[in-house]
Short mmCIF file of N, CA, C and O in Angstrom, two decimals:
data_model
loop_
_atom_site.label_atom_id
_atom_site.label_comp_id
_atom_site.label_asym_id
_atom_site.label_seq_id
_atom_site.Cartn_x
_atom_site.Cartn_y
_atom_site.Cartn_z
N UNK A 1 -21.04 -81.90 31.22
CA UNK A 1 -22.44 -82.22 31.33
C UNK A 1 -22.92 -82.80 30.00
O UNK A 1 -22.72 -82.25 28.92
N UNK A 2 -23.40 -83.64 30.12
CA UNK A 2 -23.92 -84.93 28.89
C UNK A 2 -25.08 -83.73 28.20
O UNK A 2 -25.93 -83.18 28.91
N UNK A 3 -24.91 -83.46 26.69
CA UNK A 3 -25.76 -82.77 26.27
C UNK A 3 -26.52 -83.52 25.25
O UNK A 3 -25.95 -84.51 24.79
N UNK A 4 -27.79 -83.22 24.79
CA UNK A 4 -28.66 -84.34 23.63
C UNK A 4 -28.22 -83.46 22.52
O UNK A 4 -28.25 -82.23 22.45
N UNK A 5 -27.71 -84.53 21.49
CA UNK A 5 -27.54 -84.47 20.06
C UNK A 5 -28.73 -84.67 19.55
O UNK A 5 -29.26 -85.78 19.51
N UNK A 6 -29.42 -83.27 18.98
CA UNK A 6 -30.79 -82.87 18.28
C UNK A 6 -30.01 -83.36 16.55
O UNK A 6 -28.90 -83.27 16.02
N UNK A 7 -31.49 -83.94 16.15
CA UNK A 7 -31.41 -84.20 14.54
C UNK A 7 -30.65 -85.38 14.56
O UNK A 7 -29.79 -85.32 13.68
N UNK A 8 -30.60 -86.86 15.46
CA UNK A 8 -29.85 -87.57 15.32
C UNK A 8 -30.80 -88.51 13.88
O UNK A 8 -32.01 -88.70 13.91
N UNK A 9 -29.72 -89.06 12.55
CA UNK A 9 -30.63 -89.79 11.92
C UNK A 9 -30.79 -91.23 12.36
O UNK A 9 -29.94 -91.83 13.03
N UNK A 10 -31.93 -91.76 11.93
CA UNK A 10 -32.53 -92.63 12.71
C UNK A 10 -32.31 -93.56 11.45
O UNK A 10 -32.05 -93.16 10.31
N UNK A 11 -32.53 -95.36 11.98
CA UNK A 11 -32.16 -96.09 11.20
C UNK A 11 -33.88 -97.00 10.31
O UNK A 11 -33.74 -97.88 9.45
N UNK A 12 -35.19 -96.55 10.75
CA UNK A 12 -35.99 -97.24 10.00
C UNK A 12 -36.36 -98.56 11.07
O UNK A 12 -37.13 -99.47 10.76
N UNK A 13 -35.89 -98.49 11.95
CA UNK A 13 -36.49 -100.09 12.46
C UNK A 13 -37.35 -100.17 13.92
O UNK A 13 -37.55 -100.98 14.83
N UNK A 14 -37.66 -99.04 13.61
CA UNK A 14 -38.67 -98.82 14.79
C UNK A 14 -38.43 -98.49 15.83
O UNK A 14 -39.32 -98.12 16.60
N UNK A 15 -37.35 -98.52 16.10
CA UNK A 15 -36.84 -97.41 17.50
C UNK A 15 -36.15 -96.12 17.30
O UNK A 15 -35.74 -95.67 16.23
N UNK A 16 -36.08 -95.57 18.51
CA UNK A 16 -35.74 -94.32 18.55
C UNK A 16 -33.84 -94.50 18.89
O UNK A 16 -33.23 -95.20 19.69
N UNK A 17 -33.43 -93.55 17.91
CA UNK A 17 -31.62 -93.75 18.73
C UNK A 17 -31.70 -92.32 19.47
O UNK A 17 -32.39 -91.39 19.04
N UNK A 18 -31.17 -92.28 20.25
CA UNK A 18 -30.91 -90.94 21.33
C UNK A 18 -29.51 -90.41 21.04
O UNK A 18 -29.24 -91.07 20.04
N UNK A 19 -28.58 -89.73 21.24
CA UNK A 19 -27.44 -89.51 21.16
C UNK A 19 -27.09 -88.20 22.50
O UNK A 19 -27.57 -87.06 22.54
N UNK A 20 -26.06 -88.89 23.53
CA UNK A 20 -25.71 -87.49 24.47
C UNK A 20 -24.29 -87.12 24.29
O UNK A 20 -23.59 -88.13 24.16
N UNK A 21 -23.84 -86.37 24.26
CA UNK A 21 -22.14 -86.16 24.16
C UNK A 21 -21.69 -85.11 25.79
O UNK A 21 -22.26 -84.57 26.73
N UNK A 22 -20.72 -85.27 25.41
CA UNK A 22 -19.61 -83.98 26.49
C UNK A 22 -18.22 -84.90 25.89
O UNK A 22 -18.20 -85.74 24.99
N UNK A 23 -16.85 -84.26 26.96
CA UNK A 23 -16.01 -84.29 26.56
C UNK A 23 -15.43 -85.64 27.55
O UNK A 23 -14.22 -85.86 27.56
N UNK A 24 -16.05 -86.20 28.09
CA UNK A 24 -15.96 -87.69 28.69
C UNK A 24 -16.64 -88.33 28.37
O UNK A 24 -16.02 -89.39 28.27
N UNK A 25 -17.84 -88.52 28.02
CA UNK A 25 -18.49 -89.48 27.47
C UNK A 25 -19.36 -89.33 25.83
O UNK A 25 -19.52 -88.25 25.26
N UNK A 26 -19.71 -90.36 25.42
CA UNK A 26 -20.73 -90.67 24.10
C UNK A 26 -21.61 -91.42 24.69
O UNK A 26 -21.25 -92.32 25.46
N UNK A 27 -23.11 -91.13 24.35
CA UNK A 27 -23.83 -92.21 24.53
C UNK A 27 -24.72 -92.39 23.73
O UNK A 27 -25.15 -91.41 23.12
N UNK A 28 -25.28 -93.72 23.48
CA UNK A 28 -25.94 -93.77 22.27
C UNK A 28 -26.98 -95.05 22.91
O UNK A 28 -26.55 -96.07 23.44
N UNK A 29 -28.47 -94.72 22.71
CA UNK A 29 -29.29 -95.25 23.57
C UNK A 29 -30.53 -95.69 22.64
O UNK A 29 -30.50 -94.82 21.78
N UNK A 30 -31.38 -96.36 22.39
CA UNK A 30 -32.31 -96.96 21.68
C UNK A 30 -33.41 -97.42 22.49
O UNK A 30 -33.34 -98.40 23.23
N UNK A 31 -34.64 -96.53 22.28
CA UNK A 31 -35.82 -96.96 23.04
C UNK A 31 -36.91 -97.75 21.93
O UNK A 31 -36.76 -97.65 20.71
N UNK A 32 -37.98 -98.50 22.53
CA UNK A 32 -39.16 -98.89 21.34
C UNK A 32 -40.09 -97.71 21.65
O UNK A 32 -39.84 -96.93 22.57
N UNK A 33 -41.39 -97.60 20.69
CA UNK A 33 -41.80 -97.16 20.75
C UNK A 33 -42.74 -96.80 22.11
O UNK A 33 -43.39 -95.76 22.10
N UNK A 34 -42.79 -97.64 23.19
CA UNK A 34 -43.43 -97.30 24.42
C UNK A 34 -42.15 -96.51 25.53
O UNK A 34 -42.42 -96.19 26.69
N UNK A 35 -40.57 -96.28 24.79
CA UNK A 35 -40.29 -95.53 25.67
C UNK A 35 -39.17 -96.41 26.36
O UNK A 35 -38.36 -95.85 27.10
N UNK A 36 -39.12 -97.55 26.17
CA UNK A 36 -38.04 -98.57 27.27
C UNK A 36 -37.05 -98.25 26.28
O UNK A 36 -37.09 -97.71 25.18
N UNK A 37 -35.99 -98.83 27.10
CA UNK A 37 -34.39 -98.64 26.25
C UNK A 37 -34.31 -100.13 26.17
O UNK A 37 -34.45 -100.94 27.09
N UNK A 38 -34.02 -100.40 24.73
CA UNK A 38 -34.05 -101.57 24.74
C UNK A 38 -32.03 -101.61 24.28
O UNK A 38 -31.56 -102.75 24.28
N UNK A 39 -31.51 -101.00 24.09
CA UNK A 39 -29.93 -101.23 24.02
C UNK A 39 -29.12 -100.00 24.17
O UNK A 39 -29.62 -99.04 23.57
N UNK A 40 -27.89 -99.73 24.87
CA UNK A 40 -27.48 -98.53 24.37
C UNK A 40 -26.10 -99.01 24.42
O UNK A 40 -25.76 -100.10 24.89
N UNK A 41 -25.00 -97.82 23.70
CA UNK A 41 -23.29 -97.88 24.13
C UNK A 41 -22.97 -96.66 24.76
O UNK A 41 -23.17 -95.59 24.18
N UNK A 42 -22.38 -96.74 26.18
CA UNK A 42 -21.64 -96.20 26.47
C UNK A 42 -20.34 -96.04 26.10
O UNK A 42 -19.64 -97.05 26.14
N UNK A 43 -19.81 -94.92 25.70
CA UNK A 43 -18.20 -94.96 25.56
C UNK A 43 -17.73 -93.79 26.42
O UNK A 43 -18.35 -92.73 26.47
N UNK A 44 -16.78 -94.00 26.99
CA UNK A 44 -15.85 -93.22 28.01
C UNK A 44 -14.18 -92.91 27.89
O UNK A 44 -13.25 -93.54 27.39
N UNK A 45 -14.28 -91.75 28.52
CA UNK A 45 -12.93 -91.52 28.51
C UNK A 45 -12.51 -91.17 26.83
O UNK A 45 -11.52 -91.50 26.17
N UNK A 46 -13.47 -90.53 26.56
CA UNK A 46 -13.02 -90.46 24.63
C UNK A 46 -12.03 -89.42 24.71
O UNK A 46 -12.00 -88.88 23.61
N UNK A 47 -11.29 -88.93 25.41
CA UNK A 47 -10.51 -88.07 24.58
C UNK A 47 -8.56 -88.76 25.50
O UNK A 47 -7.46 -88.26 25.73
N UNK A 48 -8.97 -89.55 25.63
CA UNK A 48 -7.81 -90.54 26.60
C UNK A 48 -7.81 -91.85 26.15
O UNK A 48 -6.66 -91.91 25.72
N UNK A 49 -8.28 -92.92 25.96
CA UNK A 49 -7.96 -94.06 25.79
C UNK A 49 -9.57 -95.17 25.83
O UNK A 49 -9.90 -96.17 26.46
N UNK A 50 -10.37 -94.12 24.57
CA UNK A 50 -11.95 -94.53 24.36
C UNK A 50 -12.11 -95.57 24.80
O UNK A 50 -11.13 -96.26 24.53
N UNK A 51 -13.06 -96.25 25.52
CA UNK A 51 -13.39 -97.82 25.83
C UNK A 51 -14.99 -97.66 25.69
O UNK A 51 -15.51 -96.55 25.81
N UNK A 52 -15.94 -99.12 25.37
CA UNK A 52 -17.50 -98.46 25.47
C UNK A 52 -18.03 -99.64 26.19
O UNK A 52 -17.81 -100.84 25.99
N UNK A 53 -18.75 -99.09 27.05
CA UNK A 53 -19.33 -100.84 27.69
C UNK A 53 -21.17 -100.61 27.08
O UNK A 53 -21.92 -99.63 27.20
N UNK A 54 -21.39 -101.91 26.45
CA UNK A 54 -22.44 -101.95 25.60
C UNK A 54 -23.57 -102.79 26.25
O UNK A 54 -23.06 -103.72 26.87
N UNK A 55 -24.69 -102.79 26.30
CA UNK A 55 -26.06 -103.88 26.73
C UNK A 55 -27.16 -103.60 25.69
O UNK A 55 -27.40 -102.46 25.29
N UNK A 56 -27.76 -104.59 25.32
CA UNK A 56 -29.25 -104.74 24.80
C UNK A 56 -29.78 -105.79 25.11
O UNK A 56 -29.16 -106.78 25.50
N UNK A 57 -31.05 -105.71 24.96
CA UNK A 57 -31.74 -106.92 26.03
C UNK A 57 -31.81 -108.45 25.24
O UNK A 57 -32.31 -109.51 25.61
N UNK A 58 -31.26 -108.17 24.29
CA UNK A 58 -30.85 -109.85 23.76
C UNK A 58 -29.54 -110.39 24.01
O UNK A 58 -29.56 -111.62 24.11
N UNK A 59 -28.23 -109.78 24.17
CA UNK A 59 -27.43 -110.36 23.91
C UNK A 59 -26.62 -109.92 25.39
O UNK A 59 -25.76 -110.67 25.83
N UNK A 60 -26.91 -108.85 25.98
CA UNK A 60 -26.21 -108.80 27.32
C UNK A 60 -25.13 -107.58 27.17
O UNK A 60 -24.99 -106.73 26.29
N UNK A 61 -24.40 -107.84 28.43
CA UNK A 61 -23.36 -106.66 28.30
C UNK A 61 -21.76 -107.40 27.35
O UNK A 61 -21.26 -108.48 27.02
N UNK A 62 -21.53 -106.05 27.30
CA UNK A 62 -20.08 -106.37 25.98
C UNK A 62 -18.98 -105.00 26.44
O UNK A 62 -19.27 -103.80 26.54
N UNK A 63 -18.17 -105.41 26.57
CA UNK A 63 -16.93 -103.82 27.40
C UNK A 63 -15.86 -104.45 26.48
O UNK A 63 -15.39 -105.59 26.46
N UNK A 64 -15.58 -103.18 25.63
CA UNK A 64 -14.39 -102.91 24.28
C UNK A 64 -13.39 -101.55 24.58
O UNK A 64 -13.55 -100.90 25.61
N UNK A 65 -12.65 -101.30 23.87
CA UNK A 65 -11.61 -100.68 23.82
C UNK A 65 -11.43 -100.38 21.68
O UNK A 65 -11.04 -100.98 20.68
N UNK A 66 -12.00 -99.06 22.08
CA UNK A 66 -12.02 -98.17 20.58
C UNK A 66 -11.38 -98.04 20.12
O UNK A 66 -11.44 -96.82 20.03
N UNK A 67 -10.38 -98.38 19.47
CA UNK A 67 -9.09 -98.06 18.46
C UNK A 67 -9.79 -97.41 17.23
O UNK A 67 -10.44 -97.94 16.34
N UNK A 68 -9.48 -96.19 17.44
CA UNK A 68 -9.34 -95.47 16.31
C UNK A 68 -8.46 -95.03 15.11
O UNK A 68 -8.32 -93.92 14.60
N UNK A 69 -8.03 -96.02 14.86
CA UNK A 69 -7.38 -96.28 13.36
C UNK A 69 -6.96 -95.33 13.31
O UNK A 69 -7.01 -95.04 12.11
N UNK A 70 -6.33 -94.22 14.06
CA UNK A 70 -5.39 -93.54 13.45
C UNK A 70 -4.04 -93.31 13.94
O UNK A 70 -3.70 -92.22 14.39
N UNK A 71 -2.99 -94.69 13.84
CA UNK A 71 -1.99 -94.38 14.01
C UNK A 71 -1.04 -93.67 13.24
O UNK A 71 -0.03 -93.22 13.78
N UNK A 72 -1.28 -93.51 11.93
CA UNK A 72 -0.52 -92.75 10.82
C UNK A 72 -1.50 -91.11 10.50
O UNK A 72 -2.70 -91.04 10.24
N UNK A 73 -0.70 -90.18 10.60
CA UNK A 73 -1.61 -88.53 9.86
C UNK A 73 -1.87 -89.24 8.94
O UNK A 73 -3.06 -89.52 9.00
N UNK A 74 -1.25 -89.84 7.80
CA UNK A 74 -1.32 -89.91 6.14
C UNK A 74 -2.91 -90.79 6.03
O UNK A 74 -3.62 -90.64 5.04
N UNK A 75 -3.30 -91.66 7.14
CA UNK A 75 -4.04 -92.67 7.17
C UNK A 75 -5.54 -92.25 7.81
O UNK A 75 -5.31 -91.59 8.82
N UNK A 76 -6.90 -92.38 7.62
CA UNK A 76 -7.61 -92.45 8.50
C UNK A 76 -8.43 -93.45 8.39
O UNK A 76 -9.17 -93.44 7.41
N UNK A 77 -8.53 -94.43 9.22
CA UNK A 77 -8.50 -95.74 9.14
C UNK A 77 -10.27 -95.92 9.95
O UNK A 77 -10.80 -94.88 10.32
N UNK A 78 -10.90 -97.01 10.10
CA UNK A 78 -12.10 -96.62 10.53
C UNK A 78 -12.16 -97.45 11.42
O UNK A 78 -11.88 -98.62 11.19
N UNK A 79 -12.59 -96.95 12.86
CA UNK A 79 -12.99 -96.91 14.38
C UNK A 79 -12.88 -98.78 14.25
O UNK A 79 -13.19 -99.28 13.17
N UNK A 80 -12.53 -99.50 15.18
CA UNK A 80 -13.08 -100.56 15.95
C UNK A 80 -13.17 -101.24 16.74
O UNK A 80 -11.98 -101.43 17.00
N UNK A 81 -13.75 -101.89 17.47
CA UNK A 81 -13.79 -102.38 18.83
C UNK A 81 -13.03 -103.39 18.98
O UNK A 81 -13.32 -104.38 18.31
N UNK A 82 -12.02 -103.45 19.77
CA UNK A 82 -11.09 -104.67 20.02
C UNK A 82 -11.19 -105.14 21.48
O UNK A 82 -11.76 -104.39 22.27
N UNK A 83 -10.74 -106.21 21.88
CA UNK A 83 -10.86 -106.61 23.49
C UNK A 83 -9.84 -105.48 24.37
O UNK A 83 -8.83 -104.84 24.07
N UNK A 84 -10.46 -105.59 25.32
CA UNK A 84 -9.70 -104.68 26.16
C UNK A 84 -9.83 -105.28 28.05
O UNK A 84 -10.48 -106.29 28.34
N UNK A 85 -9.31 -104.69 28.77
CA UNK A 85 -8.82 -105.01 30.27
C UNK A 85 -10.53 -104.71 31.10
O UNK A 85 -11.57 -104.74 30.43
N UNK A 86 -10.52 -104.56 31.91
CA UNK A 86 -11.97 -104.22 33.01
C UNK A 86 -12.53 -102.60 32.53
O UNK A 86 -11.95 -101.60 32.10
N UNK A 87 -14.05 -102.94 32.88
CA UNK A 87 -14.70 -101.90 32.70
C UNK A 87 -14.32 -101.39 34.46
O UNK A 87 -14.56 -102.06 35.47
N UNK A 88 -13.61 -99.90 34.38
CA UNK A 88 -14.19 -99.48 35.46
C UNK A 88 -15.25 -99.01 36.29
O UNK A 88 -15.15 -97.85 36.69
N UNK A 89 -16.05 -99.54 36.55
CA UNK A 89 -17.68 -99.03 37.30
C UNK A 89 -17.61 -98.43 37.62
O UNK A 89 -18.13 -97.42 37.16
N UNK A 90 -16.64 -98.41 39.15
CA UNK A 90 -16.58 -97.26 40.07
C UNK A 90 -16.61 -96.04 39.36
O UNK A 90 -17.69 -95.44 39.35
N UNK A 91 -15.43 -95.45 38.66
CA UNK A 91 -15.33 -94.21 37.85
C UNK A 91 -16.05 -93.97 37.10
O UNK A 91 -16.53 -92.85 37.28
N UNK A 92 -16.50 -94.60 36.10
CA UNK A 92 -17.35 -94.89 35.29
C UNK A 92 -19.16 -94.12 35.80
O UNK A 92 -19.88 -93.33 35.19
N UNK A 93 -19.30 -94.67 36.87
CA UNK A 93 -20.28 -94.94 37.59
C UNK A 93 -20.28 -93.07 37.98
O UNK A 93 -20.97 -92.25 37.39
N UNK A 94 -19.59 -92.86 38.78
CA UNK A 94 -19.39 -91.44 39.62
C UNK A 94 -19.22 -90.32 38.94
O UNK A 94 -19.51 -89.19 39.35
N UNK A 95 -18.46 -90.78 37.17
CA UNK A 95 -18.76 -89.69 35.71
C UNK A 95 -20.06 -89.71 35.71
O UNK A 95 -20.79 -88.86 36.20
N UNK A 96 -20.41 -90.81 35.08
CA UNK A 96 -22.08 -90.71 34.84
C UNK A 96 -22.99 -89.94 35.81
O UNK A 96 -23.60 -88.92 35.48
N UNK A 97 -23.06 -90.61 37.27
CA UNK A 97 -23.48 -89.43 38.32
C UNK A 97 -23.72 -88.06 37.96
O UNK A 97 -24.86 -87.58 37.99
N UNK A 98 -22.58 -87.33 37.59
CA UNK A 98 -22.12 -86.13 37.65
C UNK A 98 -22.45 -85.38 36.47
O UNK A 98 -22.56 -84.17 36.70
N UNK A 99 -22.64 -85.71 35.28
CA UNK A 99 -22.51 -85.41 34.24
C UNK A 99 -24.25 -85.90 33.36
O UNK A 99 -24.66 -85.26 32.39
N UNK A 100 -24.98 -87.03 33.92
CA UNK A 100 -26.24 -87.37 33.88
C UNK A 100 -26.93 -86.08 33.93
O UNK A 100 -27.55 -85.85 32.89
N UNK A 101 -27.00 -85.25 34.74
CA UNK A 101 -28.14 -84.93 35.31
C UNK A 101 -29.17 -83.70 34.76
O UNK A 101 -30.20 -83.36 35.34
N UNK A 102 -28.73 -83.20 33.73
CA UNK A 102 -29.50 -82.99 32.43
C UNK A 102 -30.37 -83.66 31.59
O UNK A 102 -30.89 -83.13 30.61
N UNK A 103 -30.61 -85.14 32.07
CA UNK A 103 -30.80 -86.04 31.19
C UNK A 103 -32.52 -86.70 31.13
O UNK A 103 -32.51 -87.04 32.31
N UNK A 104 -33.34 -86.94 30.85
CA UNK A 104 -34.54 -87.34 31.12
C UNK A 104 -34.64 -88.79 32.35
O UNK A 104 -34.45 -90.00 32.18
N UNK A 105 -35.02 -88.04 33.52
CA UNK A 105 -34.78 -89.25 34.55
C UNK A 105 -35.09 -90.67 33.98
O UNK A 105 -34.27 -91.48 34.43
N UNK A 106 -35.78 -91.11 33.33
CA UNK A 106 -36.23 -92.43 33.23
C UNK A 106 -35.14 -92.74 32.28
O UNK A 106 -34.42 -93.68 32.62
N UNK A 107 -34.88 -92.18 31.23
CA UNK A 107 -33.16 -92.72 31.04
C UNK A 107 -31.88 -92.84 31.85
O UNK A 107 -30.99 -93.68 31.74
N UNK A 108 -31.97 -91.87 32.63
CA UNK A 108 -30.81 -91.58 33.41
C UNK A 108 -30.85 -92.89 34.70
O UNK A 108 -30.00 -93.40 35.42
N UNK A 109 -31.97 -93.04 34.55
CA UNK A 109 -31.99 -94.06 36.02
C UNK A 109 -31.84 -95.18 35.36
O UNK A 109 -30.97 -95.83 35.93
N UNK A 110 -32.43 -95.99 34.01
CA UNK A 110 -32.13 -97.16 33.64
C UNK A 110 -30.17 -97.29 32.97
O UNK A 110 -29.43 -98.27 32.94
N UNK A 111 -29.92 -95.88 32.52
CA UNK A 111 -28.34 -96.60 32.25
C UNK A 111 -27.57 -96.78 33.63
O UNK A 111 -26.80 -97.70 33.90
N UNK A 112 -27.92 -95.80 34.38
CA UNK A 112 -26.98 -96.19 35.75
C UNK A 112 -27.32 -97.59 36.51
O UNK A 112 -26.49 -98.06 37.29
N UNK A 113 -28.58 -98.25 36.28
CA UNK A 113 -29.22 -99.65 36.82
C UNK A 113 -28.33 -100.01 36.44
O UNK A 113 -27.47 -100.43 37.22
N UNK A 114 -28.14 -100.02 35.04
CA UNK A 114 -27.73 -100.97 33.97
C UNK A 114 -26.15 -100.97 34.40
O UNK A 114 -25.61 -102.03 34.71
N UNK A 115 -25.38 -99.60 34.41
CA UNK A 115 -24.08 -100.10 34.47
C UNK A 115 -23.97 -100.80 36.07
O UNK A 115 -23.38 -101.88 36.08
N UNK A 116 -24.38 -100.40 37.13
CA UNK A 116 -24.27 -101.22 38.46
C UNK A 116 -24.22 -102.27 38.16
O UNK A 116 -23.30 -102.94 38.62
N UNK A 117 -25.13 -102.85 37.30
CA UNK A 117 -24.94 -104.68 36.93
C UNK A 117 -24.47 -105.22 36.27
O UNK A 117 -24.78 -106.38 36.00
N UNK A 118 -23.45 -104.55 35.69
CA UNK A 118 -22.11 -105.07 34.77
C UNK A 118 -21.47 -106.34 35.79
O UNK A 118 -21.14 -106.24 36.97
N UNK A 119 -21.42 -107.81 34.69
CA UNK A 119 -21.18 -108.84 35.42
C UNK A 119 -19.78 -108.63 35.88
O UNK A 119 -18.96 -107.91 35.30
N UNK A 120 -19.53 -109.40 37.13
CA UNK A 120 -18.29 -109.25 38.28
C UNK A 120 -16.80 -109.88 36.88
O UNK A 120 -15.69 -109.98 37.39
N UNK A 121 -16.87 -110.13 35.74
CA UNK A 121 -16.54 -111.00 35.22
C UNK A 121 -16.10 -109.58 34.23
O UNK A 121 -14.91 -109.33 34.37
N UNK A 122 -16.63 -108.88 33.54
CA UNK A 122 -16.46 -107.38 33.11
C UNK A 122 -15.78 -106.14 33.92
O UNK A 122 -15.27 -105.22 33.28
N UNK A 123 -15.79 -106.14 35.13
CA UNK A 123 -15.54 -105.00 35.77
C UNK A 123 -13.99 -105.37 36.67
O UNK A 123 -13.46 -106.45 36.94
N UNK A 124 -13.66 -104.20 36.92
CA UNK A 124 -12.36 -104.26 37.66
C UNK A 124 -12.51 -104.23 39.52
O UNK A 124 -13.17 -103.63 40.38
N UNK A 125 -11.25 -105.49 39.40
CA UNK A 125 -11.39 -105.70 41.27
C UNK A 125 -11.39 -104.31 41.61
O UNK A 125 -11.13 -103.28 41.00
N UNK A 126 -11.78 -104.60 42.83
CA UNK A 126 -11.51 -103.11 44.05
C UNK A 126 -9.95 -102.41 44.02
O UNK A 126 -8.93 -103.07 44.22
N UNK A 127 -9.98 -101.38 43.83
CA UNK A 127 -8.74 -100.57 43.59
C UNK A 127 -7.53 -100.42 42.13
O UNK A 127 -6.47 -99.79 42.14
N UNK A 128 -8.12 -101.25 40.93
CA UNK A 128 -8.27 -101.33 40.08
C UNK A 128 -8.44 -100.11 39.05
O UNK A 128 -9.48 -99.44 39.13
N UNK A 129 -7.69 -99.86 38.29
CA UNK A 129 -8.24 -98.68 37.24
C UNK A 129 -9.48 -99.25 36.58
O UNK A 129 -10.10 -98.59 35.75
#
């Protein structure tokens, strides 16, 4: 169940960052001051093979694959987003469902809008991981 990260620090530019965690997802969400979400990242599957599918209302959606720089113990190398294969919706979609519902509806209803409309061009055919 997606829980809110209290005391998240904030960056100065006039919006609010939100932060939800559990052990399948991160989310990280940015409203203006009237309350809209104007961008957030989803990341999924963090403890398996992190991927984050991203939107803000300027630049659109963006679906990455998290490499976390740590292929060596000796090394800890820092997080970054590289290209990766299809966002799965479906799954994706039916975590969120499930795991949302703690969440302040008017958020909870605009990220799930939001991932349904991940372009056909981002997401994986039918039967598809």
């Amino acid at each position: 169940m997606l829980q809110k990260i209290r005391g998240v620090r904030q960056d100065g530019s006039g919006r609010e960052r939100h932060w939800f965690q559990d052990e399948y997802f991160d989310l990280f969400a940015w409203t203006d001051a009237t309350g809209e979400v104007v961008a957030f990242q989803l990341c999924y599957d963090r403890m398996n093979r992190e991927r984050v599918i991203a939107w803000n209302e300027s630049a659109g959606f963006m679906h990455r694959r998290i490499d976390d720089g740590e292929e060596l113990p000796t090394r800890n190398l820092s997080p970054l987003l590289v290209a990766d294969g299809w966002f799965a919706a479906d799954r994706v979609t039916a975590e969120f469902d499930a795991r949302s519902t703690s969440m302040a509806s008017r958020l909870r209803e605009f990220i799930g809008m939001k991932i349904a409309q991940v372009p056909a061009h981002l997401s994986a055919p039918a039967g598809e991981p």
